[in-house]
Coordinates of C-alpha atoms and ligand atoms in Angstrom, one line a residue:
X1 CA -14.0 -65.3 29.2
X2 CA -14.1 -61.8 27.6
X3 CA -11.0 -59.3 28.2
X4 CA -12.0 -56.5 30.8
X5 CA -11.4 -53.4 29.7
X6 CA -10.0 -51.5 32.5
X7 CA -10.3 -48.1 32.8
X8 CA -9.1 -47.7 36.6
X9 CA -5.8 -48.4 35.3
X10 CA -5.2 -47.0 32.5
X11 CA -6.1 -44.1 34.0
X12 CA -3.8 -44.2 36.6
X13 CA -1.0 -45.2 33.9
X14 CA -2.3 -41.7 32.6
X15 CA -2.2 -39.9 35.8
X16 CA 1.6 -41.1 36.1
X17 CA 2.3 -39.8 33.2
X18 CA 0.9 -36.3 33.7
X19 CA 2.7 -36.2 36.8
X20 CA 5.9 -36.6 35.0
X21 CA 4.9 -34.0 32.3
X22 CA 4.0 -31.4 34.9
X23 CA 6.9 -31.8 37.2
X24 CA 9.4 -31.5 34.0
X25 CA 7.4 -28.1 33.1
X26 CA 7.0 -26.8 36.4
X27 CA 9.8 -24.6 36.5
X28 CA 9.5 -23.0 33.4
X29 CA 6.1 -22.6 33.8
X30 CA 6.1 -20.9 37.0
X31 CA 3.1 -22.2 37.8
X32 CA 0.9 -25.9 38.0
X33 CA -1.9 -26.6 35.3
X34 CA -5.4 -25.0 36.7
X35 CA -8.7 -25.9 36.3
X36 CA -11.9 -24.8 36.8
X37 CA -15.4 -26.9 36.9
X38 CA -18.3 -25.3 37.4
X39 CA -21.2 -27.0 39.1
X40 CA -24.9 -25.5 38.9
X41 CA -27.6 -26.7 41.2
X42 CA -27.8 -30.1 43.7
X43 CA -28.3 -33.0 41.0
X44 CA -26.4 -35.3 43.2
X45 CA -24.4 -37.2 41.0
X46 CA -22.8 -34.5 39.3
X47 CA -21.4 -33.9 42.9
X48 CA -19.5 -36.9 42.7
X49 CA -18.5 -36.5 39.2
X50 CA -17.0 -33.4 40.5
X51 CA -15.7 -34.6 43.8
X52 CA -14.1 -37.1 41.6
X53 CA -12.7 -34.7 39.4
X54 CA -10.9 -32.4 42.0
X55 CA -9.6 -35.5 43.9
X56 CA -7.8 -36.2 40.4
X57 CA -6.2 -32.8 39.9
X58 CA -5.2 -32.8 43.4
X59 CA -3.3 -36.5 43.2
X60 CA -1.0 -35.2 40.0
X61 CA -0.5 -31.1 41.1
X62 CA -3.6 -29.5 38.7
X63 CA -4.7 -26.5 41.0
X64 CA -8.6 -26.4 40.9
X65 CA -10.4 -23.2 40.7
X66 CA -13.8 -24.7 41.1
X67 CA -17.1 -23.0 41.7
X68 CA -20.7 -24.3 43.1
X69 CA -23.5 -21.7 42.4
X70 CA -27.1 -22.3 43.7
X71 CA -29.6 -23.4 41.4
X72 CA -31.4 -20.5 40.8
X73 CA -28.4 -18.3 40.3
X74 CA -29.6 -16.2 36.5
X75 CA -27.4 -17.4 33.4
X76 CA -26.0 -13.7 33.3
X77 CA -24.3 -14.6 36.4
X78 CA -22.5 -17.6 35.5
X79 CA -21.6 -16.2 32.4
X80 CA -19.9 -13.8 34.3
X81 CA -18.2 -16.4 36.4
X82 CA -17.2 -18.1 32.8
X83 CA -15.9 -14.8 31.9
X84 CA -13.3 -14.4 35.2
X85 CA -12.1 -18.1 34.8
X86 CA -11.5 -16.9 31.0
X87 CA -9.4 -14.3 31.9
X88 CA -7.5 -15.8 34.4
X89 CA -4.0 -16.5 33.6
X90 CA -3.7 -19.4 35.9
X91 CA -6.6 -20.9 34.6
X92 CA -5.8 -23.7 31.4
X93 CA -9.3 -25.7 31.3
X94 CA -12.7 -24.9 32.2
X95 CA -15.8 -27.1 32.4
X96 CA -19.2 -26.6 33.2
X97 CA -20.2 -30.1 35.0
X98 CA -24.0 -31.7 32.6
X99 CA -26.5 -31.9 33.2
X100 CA -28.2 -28.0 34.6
X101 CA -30.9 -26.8 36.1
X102 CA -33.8 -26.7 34.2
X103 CA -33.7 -23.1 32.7
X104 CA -30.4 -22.6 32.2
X105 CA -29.8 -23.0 28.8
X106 CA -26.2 -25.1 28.2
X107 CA -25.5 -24.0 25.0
X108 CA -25.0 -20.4 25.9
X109 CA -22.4 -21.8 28.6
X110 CA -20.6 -23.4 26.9
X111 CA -20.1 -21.4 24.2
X112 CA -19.0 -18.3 26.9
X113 CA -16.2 -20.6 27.6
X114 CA -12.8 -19.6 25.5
X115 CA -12.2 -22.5 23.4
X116 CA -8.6 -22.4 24.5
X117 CA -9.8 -23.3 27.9
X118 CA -12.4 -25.7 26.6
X119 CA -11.6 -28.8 28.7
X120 CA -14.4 -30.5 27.5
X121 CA -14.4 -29.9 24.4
X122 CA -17.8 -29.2 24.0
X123 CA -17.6 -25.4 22.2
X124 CA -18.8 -25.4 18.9
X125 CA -15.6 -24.5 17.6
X126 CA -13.8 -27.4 19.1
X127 CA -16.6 -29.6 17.8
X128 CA -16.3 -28.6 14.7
X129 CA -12.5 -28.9 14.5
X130 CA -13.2 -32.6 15.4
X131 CA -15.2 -32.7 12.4
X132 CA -12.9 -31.8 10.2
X133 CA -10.2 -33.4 12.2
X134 CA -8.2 -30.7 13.1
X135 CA -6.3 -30.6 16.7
X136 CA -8.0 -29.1 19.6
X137 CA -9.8 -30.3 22.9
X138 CA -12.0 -33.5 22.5
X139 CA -14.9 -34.4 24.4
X140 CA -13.5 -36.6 27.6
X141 CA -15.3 -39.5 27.3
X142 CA -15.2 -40.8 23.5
X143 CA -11.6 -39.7 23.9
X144 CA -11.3 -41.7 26.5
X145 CA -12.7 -44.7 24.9
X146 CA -10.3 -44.2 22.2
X147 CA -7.4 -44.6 24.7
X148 CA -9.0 -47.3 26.5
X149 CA -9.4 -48.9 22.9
X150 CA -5.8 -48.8 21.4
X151 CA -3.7 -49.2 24.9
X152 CA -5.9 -52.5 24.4
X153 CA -4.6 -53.0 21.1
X154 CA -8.2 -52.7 19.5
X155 CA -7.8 -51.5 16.0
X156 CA -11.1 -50.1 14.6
X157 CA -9.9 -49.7 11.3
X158 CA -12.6 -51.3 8.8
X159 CA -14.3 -52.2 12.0
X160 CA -18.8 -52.2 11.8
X161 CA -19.0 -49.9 14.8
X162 CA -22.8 -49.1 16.0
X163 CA -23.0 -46.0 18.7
X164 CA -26.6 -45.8 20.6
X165 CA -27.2 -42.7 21.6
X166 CA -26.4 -39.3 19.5
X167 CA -26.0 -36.9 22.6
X168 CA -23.0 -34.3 22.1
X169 CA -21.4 -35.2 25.0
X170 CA -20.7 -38.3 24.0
X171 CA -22.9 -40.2 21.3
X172 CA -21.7 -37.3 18.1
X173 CA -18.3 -36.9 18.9
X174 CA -17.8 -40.7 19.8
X175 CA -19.2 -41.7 15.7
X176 CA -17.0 -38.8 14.6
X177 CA -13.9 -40.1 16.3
X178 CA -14.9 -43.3 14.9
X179 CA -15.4 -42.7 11.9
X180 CA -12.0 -40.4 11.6
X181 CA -10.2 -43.9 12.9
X182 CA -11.9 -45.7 10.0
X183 CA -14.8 -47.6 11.4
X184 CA -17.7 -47.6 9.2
X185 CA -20.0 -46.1 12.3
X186 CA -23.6 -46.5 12.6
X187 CA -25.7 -43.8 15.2
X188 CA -29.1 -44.8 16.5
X189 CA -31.3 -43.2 19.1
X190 CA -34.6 -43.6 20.6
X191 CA -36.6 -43.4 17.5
X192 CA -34.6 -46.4 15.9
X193 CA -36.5 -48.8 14.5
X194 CA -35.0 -53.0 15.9
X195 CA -32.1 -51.6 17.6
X196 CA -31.4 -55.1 17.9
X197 CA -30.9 -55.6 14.5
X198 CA -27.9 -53.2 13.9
X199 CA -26.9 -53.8 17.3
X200 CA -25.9 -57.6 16.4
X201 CA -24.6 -56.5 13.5
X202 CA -21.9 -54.4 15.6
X203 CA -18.2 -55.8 15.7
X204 CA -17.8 -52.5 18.1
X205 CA -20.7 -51.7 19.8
X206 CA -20.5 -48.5 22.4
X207 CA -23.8 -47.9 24.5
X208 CA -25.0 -44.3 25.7
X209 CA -28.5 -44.8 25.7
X210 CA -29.0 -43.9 29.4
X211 CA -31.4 -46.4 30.0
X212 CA -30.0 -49.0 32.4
X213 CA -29.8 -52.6 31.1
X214 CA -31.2 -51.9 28.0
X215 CA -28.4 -54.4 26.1
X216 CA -28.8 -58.5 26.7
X217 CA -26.9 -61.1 25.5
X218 CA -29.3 -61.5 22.3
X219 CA -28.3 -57.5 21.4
X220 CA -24.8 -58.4 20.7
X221 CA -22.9 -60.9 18.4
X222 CA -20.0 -62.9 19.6
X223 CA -16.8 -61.5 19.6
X224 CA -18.1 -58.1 19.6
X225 CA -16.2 -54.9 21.3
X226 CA -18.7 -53.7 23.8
X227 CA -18.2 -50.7 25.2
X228 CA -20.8 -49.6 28.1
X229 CA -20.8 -45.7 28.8
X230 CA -24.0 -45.5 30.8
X231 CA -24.0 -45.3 35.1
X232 CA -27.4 -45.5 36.4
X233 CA -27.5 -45.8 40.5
X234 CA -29.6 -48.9 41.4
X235 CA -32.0 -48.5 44.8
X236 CA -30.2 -49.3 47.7
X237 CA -31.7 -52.7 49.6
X238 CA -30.9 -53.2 52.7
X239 CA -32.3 -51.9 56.6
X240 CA -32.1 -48.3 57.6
X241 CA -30.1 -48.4 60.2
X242 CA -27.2 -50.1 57.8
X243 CA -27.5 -47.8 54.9
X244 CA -25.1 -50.1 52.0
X245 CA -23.6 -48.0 49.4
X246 CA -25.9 -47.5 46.3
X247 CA -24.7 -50.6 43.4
X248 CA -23.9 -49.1 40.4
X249 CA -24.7 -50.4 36.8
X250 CA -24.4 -49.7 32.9
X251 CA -26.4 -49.4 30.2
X252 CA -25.2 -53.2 29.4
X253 CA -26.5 -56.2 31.2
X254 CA -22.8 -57.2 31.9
X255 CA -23.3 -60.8 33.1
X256 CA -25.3 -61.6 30.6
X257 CA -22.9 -60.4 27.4
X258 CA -19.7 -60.1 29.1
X259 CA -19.3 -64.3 28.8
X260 CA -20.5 -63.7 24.8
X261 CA -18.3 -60.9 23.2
X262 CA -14.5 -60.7 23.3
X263 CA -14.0 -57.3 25.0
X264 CA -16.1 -55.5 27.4
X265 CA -15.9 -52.0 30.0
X266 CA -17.3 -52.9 33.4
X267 CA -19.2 -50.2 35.3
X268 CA -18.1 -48.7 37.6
X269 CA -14.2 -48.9 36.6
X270 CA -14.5 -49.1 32.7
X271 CA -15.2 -45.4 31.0
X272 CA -15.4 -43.3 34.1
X273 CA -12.4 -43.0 35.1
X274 CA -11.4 -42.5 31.8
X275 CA -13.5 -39.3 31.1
X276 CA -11.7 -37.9 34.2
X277 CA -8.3 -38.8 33.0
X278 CA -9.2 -37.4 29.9
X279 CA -10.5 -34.1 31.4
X280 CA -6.7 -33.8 32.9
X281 CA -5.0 -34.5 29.6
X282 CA -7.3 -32.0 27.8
X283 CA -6.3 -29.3 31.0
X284 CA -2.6 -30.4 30.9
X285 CA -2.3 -30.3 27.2
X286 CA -3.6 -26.8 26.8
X287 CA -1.3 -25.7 30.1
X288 CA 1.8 -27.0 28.1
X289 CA 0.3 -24.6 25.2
X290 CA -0.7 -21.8 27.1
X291 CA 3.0 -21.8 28.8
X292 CA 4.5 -22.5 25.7
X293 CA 6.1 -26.0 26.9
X294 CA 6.9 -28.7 24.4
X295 CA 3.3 -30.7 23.5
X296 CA 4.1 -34.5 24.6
X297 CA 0.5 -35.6 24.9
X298 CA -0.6 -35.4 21.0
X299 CA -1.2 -39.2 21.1
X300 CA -4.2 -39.0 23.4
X301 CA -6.3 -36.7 21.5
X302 CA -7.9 -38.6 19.0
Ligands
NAP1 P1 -28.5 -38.2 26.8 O1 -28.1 -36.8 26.5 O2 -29.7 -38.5 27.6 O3 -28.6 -39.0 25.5 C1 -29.0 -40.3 25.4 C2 -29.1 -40.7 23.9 O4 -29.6 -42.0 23.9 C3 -30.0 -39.9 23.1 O5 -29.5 -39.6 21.8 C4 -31.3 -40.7 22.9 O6 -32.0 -40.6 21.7 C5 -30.7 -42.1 23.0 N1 -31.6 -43.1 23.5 C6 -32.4 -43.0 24.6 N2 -33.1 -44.1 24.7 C7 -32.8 -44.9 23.7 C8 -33.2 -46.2 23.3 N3 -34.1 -46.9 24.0 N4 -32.7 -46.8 22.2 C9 -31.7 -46.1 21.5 N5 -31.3 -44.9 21.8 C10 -31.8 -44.3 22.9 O7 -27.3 -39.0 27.6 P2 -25.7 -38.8 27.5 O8 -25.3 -37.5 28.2 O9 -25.2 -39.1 26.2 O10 -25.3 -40.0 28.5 C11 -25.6 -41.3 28.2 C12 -25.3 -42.2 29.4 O11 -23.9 -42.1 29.7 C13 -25.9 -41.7 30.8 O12 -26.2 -42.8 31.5 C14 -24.9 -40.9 31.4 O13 -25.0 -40.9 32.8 C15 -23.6 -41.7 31.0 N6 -22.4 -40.9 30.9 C16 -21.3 -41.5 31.5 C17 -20.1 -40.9 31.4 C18 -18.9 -41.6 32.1 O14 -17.9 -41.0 32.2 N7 -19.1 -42.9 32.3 C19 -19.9 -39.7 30.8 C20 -21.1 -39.1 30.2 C21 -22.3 -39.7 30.3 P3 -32.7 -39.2 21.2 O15 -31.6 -38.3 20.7 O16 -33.6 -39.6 20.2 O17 -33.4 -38.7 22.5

């Protein structure tokens, strides 16, 4: 049987530890670590992922500064919003919560955010300090997969590591982590011709394809790392009048592989938690900074 990666605890080791590192710099602070994420619109999920994330910063002392504009609120004005959080001093981190509403154009988001505040690390200058692997804020979910990776004592050094998907959230900044850890890293995407022949090639193997199910047992070699980042909500069976929460799955078939490889993330409880813990160390790191506390957190940001 393959070792579960687990993500819900880890990230509640992590949690611990902020706690510590906030309640030793509370006091000279003068203040807790605050963070702001921004939600646009009514894409359901994304108010979970953000339920989620204030639930987090309320169980270790991060104040939340949050925000929930209507859909049809004009860019100009949530730049503007942006622009407040930036120059709030008891703001650290600031996120916008992906995806938004058609017509509002991300990129001009995210780069309103001060990259000092970036707690996604999703700014062009943070991604490009990534790529030249200086220190700054790094995107929550490959970081988190780092994390999730070496508490596990994974080593990817020399490792054949194939990444599906090349999104910027997490496919680009996952290879360039990667690759910065010495993994000889392969990227494909939907025009990828036999995906199925690099991915049994993988010895690591992380999935952000967004397509639910897309990786069986014959997509993977045994012993592989397999590392699942996709959540996809299945239809809910079941009467009307006894509504069953919706089952949640991956981008990986997990009973089929899980029994082949030697590692695998479930889903739900593998990455996602770790993107939210991630999203705290980024906000707590950049607190310590901002407040000019001693920086204990360096190991986590890959
Ligand atoms: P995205 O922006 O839609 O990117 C998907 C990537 O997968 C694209 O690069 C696309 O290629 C590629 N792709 C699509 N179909 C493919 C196929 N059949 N074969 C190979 N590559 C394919 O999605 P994302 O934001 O990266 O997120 C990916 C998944 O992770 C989603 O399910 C999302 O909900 C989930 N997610 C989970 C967490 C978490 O914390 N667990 C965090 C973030 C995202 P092209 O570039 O050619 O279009």
């Amino acid at each position: 049987m393959s070792l579960k990666l687990d993500g819900r605890k880890l990230a509640k080791e992590l949690e611990d530890r902020l706690q510590f590192e906030i309640a030793s710099g509370l006091s000279k602070a003068g203040r807790p670590p605050g963070l702001a994420v921004i939600r646009v619109g009514e894409d359901p999920a994304s108010g979970v992922y953000v339920s989620n994330k204030e639930k987090a910063c309320a169980r270790i002392g991060v104040a939340s500064f949050g925000t929930h504009l209507p859909s049809t609120t004009p860019l100009p004005e949530v730049i503007q919003k942006i622009q407040a959080l930036n120059a709030n001093e008891k703001v650290d981190g600031i996120l916008v919560q992906l995806p938004l509403p058609a017509g509002i154009d991300s990129t001009s988001l995210l780069m309103s955010i001060d990259p000092e505040k970036d707690a996604d690390g999703l700014h062009t200058l943070n991604l490009g300090k990534l790529l030249k692997g200086e220190s700054g804020p790094r995107s929550c979910t490959p970081a988190g997969i780092m994390a999730l990776l070496s508490t596990n004592g994974i080593s990817v050094e020399g490792k054949r590591a194939v990444v599906v998907g090349r999104s910027i959230l997490v496919g680009q900044p996952m290879a360039l982590m990667l690759q910065s850890a010495n993994a000889t890293v392969t990227v494909a995407h939907s025009k990828t011709k036999d995906l199925i022949d690099l991915t049994r090639q993988a010895e690591l193997l992380v999935v952000a394809a967004g397509r639910p199910q897309i990786i069986g047992r014959d997509h993977v070699r045994s012993n592989a790392v397999v590392i699942d980042v996709g959540i996809h909500r299945l239809p809910c069976v079941g009467l009307e009048e006894q509504p069953q929460k919706p089952k949640l799955c991956g981008d990986v078939c997990f009973n089929e592989v899980a029994s082949k490889v030697a590692a695998i993330t479930p889903v739900p409880g593998g990455v996602g938690p770790m993107t939210v813990a991630m999203l705290l160390v980024n906000t707590v790191s950049r607190w310590q900074q901002h407040c000019g506390l001693s920086f204990n957190l360096g190991d986590l940001l890959p």
